[in-house]
mmCIF file of C-alpha atoms and ligand atoms in Angstrom:
data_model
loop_
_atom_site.group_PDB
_atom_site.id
_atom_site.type_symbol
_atom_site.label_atom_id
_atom_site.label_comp_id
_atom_site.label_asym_id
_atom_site.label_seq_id
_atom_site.Cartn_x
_atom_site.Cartn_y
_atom_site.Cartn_z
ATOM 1 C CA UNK A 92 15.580 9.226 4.745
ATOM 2 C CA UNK A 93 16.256 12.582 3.893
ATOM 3 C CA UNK A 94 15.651 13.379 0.268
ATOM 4 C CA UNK A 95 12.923 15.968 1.204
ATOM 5 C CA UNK A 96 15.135 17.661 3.447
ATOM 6 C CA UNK A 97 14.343 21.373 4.700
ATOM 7 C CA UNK A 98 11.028 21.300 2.173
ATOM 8 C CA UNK A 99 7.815 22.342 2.845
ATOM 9 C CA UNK A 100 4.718 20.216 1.092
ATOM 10 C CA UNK A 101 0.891 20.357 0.645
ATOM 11 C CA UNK A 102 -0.770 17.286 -0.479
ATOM 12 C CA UNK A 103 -4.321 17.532 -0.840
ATOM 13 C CA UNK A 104 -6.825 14.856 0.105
ATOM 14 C CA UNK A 105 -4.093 13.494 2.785
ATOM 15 C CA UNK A 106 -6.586 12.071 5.136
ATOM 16 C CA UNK A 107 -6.539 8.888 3.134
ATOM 17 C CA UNK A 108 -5.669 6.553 0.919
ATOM 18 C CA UNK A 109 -2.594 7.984 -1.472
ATOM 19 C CA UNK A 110 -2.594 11.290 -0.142
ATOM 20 C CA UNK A 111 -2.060 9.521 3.546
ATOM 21 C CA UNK A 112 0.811 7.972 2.188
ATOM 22 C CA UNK A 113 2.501 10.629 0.150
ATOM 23 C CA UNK A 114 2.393 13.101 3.442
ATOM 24 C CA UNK A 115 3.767 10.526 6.057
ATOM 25 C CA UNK A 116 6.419 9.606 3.484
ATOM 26 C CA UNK A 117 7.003 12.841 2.936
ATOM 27 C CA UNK A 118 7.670 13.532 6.206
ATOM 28 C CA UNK A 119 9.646 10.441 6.625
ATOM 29 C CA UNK A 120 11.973 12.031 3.928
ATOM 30 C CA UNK A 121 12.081 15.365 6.247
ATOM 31 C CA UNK A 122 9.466 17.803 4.592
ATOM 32 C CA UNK A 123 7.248 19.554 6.823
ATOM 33 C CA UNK A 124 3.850 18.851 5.398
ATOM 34 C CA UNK A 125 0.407 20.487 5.296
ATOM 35 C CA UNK A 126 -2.116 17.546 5.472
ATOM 36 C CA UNK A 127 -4.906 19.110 3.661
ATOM 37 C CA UNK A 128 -8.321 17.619 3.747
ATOM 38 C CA UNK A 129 -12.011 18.350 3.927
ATOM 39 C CA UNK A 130 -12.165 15.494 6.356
ATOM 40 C CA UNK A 131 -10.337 17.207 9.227
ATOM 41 C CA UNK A 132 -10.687 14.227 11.679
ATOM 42 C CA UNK A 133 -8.611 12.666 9.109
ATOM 43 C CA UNK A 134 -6.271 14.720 8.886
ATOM 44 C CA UNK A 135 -5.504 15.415 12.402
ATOM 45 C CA UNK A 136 -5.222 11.601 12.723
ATOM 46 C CA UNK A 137 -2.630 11.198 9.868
ATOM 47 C CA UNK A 138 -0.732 14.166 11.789
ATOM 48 C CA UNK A 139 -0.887 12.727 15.121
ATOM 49 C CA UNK A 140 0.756 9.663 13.480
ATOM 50 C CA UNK A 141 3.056 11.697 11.188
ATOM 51 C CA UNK A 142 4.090 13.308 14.892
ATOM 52 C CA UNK A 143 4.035 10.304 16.396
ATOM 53 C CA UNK A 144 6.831 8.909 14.041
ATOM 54 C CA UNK A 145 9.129 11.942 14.631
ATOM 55 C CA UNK A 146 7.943 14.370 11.256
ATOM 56 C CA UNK A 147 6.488 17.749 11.436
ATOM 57 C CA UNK A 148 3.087 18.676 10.029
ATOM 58 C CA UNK A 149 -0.260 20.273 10.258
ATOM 59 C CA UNK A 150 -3.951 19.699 9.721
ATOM 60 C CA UNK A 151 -5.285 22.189 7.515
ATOM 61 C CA UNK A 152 -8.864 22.274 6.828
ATOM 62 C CA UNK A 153 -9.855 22.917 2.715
ATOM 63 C CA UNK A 154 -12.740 22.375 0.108
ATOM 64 C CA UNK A 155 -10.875 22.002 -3.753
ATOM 65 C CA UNK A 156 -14.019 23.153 -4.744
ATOM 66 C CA UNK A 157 -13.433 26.697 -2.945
ATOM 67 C CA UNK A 158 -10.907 29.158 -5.103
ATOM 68 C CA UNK A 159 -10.845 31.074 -1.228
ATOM 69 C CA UNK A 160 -10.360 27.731 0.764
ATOM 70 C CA UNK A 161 -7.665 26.472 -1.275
ATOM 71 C CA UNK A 162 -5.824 30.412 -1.381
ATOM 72 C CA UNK A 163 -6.177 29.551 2.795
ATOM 73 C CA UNK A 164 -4.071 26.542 2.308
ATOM 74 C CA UNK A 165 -1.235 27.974 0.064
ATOM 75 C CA UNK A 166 -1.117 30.768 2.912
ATOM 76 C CA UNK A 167 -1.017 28.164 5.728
ATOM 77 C CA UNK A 168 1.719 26.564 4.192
ATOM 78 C CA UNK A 169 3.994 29.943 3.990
ATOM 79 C CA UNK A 170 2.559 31.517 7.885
ATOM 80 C CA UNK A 171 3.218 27.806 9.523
ATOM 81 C CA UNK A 172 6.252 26.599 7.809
ATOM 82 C CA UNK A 173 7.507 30.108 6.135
ATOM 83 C CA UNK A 174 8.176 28.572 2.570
ATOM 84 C CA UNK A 175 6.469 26.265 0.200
ATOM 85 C CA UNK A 176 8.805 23.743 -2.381
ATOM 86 C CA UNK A 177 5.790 20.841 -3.127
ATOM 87 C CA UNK A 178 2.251 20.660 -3.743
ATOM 88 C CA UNK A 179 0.950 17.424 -4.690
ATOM 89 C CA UNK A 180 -2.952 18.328 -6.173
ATOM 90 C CA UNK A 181 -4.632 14.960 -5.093
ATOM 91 C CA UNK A 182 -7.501 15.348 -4.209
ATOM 92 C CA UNK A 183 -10.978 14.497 -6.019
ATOM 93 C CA UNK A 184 -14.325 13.874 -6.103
ATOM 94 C CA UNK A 185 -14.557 10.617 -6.410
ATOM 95 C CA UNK A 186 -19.004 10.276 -6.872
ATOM 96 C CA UNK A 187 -19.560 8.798 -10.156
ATOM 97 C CA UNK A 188 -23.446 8.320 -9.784
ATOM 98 C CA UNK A 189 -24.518 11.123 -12.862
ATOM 99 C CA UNK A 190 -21.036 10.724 -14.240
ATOM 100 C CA UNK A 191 -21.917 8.255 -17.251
ATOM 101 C CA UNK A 192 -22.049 7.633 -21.074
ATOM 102 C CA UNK A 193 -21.928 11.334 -23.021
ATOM 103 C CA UNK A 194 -25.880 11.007 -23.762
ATOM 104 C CA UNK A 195 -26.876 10.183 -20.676
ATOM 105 C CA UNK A 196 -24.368 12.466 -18.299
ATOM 106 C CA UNK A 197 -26.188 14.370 -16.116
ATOM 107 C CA UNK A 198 -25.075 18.752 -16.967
ATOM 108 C CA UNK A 199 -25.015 19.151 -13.092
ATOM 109 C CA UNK A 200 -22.474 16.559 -12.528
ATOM 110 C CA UNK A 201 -20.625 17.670 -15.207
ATOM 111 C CA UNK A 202 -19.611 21.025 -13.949
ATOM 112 C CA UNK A 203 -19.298 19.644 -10.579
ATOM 113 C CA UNK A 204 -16.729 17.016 -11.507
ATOM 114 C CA UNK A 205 -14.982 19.642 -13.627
ATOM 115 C CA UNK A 206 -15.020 22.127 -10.159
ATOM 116 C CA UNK A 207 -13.590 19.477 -8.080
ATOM 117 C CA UNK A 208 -10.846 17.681 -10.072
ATOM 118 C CA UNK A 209 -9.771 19.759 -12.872
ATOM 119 C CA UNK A 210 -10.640 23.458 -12.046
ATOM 120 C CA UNK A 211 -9.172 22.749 -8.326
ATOM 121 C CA UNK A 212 -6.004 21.830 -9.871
ATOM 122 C CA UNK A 213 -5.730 25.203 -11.791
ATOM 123 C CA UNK A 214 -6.599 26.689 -8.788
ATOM 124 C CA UNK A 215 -3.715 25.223 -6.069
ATOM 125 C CA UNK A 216 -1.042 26.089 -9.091
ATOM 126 C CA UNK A 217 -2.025 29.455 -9.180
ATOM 127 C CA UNK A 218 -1.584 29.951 -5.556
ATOM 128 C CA UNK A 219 1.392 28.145 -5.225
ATOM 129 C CA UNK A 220 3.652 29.021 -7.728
ATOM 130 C CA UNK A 221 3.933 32.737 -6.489
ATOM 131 C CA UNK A 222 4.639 31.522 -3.139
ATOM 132 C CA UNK A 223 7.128 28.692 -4.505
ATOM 133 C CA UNK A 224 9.236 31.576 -6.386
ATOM 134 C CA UNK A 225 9.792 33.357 -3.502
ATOM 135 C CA UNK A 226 12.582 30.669 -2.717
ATOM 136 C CA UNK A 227 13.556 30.134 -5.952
ATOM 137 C CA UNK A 228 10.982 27.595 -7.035
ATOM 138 C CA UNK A 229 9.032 24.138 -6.677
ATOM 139 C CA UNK A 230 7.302 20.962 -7.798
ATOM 140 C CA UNK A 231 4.139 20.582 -8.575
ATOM 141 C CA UNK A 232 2.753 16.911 -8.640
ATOM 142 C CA UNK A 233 -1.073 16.762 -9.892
ATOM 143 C CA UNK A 234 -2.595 12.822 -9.745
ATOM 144 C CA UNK A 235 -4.549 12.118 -12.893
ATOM 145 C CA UNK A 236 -5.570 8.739 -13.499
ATOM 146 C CA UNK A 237 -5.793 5.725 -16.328
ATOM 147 C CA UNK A 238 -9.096 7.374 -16.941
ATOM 148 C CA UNK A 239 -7.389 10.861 -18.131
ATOM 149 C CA UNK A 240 -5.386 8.500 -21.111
ATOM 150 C CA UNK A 241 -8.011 5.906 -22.154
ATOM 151 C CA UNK A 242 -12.027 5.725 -22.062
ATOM 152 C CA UNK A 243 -14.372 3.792 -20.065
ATOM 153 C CA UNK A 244 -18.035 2.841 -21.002
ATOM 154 C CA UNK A 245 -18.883 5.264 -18.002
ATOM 155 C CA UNK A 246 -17.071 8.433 -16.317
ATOM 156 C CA UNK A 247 -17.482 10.421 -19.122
ATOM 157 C CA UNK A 248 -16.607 14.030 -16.866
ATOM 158 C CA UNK A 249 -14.098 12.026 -14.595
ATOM 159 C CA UNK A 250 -12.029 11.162 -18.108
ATOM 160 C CA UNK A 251 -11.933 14.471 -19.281
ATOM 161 C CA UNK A 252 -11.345 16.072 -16.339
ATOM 162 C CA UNK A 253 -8.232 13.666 -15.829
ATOM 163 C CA UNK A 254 -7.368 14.350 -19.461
ATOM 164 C CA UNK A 255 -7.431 18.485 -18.658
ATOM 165 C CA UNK A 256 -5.329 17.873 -15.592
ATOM 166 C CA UNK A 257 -2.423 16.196 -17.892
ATOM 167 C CA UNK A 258 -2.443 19.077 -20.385
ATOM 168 C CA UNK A 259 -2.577 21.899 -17.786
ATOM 169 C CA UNK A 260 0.540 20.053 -15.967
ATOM 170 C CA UNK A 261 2.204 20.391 -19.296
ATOM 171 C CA UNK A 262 1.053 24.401 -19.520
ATOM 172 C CA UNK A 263 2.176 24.459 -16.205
ATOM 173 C CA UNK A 264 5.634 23.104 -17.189
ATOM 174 C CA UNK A 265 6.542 24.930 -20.050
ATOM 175 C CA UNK A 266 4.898 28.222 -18.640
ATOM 176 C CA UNK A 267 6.796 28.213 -15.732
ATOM 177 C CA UNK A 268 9.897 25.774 -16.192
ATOM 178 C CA UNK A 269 12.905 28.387 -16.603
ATOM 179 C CA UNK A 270 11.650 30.333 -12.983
ATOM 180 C CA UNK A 271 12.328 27.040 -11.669
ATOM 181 C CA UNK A 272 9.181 24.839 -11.044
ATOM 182 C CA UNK A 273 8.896 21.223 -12.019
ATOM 183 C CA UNK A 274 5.149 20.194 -12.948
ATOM 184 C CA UNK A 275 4.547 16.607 -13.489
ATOM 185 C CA UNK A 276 1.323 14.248 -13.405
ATOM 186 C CA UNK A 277 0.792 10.747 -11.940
ATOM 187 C CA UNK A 278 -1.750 8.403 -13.820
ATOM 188 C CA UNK A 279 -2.343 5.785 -11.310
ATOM 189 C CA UNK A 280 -4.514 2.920 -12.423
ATOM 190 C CA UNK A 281 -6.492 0.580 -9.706
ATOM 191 C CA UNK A 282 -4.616 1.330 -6.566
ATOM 192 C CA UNK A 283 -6.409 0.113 -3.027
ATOM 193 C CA UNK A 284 -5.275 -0.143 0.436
ATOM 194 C CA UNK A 285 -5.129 -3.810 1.360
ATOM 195 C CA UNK A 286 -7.373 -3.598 3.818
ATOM 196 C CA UNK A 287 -10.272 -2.623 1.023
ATOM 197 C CA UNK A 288 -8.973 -5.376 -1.294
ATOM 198 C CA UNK A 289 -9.155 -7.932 1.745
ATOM 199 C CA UNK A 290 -12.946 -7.479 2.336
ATOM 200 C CA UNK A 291 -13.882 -5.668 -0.996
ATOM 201 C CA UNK A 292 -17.761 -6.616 -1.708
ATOM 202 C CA UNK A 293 -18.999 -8.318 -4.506
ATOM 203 C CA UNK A 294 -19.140 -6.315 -7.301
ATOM 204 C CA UNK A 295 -15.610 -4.854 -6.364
ATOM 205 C CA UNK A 296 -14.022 -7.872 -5.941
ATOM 206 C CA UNK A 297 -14.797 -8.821 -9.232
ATOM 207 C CA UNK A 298 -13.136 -5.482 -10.691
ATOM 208 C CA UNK A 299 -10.031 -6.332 -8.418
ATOM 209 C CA UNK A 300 -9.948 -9.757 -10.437
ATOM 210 C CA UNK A 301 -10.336 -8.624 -13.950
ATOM 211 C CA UNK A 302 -7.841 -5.651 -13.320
ATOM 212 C CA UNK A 303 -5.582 -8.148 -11.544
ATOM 213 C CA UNK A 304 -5.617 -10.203 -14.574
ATOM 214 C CA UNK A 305 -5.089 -7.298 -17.182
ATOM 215 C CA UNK A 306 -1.956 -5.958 -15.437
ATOM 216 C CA UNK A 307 1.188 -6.861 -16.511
ATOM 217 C CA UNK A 308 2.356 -6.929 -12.563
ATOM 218 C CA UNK A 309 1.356 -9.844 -10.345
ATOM 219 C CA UNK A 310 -1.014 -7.262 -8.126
ATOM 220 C CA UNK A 311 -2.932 -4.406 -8.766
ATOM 221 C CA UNK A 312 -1.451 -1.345 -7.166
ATOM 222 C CA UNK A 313 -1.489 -0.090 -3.280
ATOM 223 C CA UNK A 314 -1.020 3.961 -2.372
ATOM 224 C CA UNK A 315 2.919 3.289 -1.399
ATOM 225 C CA UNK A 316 2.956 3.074 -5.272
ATOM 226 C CA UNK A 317 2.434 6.281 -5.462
ATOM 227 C CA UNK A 318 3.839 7.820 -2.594
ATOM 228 C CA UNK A 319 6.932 6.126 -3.890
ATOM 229 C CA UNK A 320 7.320 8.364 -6.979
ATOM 230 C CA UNK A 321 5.457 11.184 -5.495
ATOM 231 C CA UNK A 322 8.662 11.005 -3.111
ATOM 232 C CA UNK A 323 10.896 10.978 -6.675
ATOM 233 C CA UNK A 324 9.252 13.874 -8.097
ATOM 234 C CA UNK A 325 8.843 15.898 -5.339
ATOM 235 C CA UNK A 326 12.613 15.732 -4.367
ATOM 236 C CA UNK A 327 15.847 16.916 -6.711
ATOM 237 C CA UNK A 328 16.498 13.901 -7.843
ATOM 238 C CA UNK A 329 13.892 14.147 -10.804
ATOM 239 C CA UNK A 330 15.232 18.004 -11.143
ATOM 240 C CA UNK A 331 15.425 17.278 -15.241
ATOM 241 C CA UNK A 332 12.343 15.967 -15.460
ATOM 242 C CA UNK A 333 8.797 18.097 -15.951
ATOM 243 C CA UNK A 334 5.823 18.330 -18.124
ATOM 244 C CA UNK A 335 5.368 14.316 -17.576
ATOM 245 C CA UNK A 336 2.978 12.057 -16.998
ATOM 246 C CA UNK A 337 4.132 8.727 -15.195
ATOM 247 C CA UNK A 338 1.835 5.768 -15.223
ATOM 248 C CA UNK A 339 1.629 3.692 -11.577
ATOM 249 C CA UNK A 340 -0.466 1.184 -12.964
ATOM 250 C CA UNK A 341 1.311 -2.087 -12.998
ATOM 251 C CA UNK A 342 1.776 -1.707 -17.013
ATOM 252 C CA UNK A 343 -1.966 -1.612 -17.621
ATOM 253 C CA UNK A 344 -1.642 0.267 -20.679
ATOM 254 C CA UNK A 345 0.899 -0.558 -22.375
ATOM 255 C CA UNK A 346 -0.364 -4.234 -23.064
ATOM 256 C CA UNK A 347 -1.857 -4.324 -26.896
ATOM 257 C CA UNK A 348 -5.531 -4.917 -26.447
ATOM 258 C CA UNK A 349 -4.777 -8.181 -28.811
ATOM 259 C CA UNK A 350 -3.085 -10.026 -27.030
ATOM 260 C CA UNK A 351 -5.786 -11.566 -23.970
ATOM 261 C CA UNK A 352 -7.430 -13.154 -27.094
ATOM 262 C CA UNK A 353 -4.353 -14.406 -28.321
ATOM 263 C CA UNK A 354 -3.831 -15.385 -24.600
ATOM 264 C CA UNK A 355 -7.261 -16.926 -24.674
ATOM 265 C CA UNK A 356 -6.824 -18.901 -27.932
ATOM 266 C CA UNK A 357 -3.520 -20.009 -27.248
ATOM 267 C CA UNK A 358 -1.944 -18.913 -30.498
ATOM 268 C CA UNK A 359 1.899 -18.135 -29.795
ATOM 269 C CA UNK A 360 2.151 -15.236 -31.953
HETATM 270 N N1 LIG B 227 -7.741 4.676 -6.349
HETATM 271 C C1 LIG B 227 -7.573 4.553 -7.669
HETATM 272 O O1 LIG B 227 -7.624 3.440 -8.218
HETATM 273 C C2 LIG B 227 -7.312 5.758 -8.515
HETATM 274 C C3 LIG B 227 -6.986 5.564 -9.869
HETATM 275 C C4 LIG B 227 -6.678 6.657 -10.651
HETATM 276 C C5 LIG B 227 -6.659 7.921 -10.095
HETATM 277 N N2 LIG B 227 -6.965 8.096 -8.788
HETATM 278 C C6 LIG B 227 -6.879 9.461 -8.246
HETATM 279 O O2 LIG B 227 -6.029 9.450 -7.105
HETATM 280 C C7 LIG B 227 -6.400 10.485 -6.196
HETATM 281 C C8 LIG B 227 -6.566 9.933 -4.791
HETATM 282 O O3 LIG B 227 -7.507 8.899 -4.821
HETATM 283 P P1 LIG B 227 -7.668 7.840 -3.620
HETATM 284 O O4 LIG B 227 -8.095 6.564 -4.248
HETATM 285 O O5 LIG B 227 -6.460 7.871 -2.757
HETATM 286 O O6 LIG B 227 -8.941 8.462 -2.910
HETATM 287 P P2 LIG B 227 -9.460 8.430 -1.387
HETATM 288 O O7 LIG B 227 -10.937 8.448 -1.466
HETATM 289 O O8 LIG B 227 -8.795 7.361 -0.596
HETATM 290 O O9 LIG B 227 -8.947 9.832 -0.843
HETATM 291 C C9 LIG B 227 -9.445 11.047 -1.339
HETATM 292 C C10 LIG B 227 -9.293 12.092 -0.255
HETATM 293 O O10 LIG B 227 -9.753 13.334 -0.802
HETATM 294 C C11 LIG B 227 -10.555 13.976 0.162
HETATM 295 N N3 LIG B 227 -11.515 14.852 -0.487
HETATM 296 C C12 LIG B 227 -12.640 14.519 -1.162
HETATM 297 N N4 LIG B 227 -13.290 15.616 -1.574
HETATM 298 C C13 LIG B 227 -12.563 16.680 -1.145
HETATM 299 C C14 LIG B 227 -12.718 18.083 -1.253
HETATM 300 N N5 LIG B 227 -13.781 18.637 -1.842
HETATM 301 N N6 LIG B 227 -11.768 18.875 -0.712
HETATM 302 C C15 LIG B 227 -10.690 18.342 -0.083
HETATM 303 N N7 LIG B 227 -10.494 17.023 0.055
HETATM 304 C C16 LIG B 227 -11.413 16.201 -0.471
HETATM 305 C C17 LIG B 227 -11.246 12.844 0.914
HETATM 306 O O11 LIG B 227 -11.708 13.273 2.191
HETATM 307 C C18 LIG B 227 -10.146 11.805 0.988
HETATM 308 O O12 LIG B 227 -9.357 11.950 2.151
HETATM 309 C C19 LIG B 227 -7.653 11.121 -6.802
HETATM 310 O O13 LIG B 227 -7.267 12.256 -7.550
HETATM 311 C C20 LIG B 227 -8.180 10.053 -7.749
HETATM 312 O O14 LIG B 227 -8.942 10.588 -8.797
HETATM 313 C C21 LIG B 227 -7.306 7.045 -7.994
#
């Protein structure tokens, strides 16, 4: 309790899954929070329950696709709560229908996906960092994902756009570092509520296994995962750390690809 103390927060995409989590346990650590979503019912829910629990926040309405909507939600941060110290970029759009193998990907899709979750991420930094350095500074937490450090046979846009979130935290970092802000990125890698893992369909349930299985943890990963270290980097405690990305992923990638053959054959090498 405590460790966000007198802060003010945005997280983006807060009317579910790990943006839910990061803004109540924000709050729970004392920030005020702006629960940003496009899905406003959403986020006036995870408010009432954030207010419910004793924290301060507010339901803010924005589009990451709009440069204007997202300007609205820096400046709703400073009018409501008269400072900003945190902005977790989270949100994305997560519709991978056209979003497929480089030949096939659909140009459309393309520029949309880069809009959404790469350009939107540009976009909340440049709003926010003025308005952090008017008290002396801030961290910046953007979520990019396995995809944005190793490929898939699909999400071809989704990859790269992940991949150009990681090197503009690291612009963002050494850019702006000595005023003051922190800018780090979160790769999380299969993370689910329980409550989609317990009656995931067919098809998912099978991903659930095989990434189950490839993890060096006993579970794939839930969005306390992540509010967990978006807690960390958000607060002084990481104050000498910036410019990284942090894997939540149960140790997916650090595995060499070798070794579920080995596994497989048995071989003890
Ligand atoms: N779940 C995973 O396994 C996984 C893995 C790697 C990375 N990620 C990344 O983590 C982040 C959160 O994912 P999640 O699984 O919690 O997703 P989620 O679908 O549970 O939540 C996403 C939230 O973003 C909101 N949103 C969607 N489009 C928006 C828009 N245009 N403007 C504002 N808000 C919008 C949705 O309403 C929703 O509340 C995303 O950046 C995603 O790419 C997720």
């Amino acid at each position: 309790m405590g460790r966000l103390e007198n802060k003010v927060g945005i997280v983006t995409g807060a009317a579910s899954g790990m943006g839910e989590a990061t803004a109540k346990l924000f709050a729970q650590e004392g920030a005020k929070v702006v629960v940003a979503d496009i899905n406003m019912e959403g986020a006036k829910r995870v408010v009432a329950e954030i207010e419910a629990a004793g924290g301060i926040a507010l339901a803010q309405y924005v589009d990451i696709g709009s440069p204007e909507k997202i300007e609205e939600m820096v400046l709703a941060a400073k009018n409501e709560f008269g400072r900003l110290d945190i902005l977790h970029n989270n949100a994305a759009r997560l519709d991978f229908k056209g979003d497929v193998d480089v030949v096939g990907m659909d140009v459309f899709e393309w520029d949309e996906t880069m809009r959404f979750n790469l350009r939107s991420v540009l976009l909340g930094t440049k709003y926010a960092i003025p308005v952090m350095l008017e008290n002396g500074g801030g961290s910046i937490i953007n979520t990019s994902s396995m995809g944005g450090l190793v490929s898939e046979l699909g999400k071809s846009a989704y990859a790269a756009a992940k991949a150009g979130v990681i090197s503009l935290t690291k612009s963002t970092a050494v850019q702006y570092g000595k005023q003051n802000i922190r800018c780090n990125a979160i790769a999380p890698g299969m993370v689910l509520n329980e409550s989609v893992v317990e009656h995931a369909p067919e098809p998912l349930r099978k991903l659930i296994d095989i990434y189950t299985d490839v993890k060096c943890t006993p579970r794939i990963g839930n969005p306390m995962d992540i509010a967990n270290l978006a807690v960390f980097l958000a607060s002084d405690e990481s104050a000498f750390i910036t410019g990284q990305v942090i894997s939540a992923d149960g140790g997916l990638l650090i595995k060499n690809p070798a070794v579920a053959e080995i596994q497989k054959q048995n071989l003890s090498w």
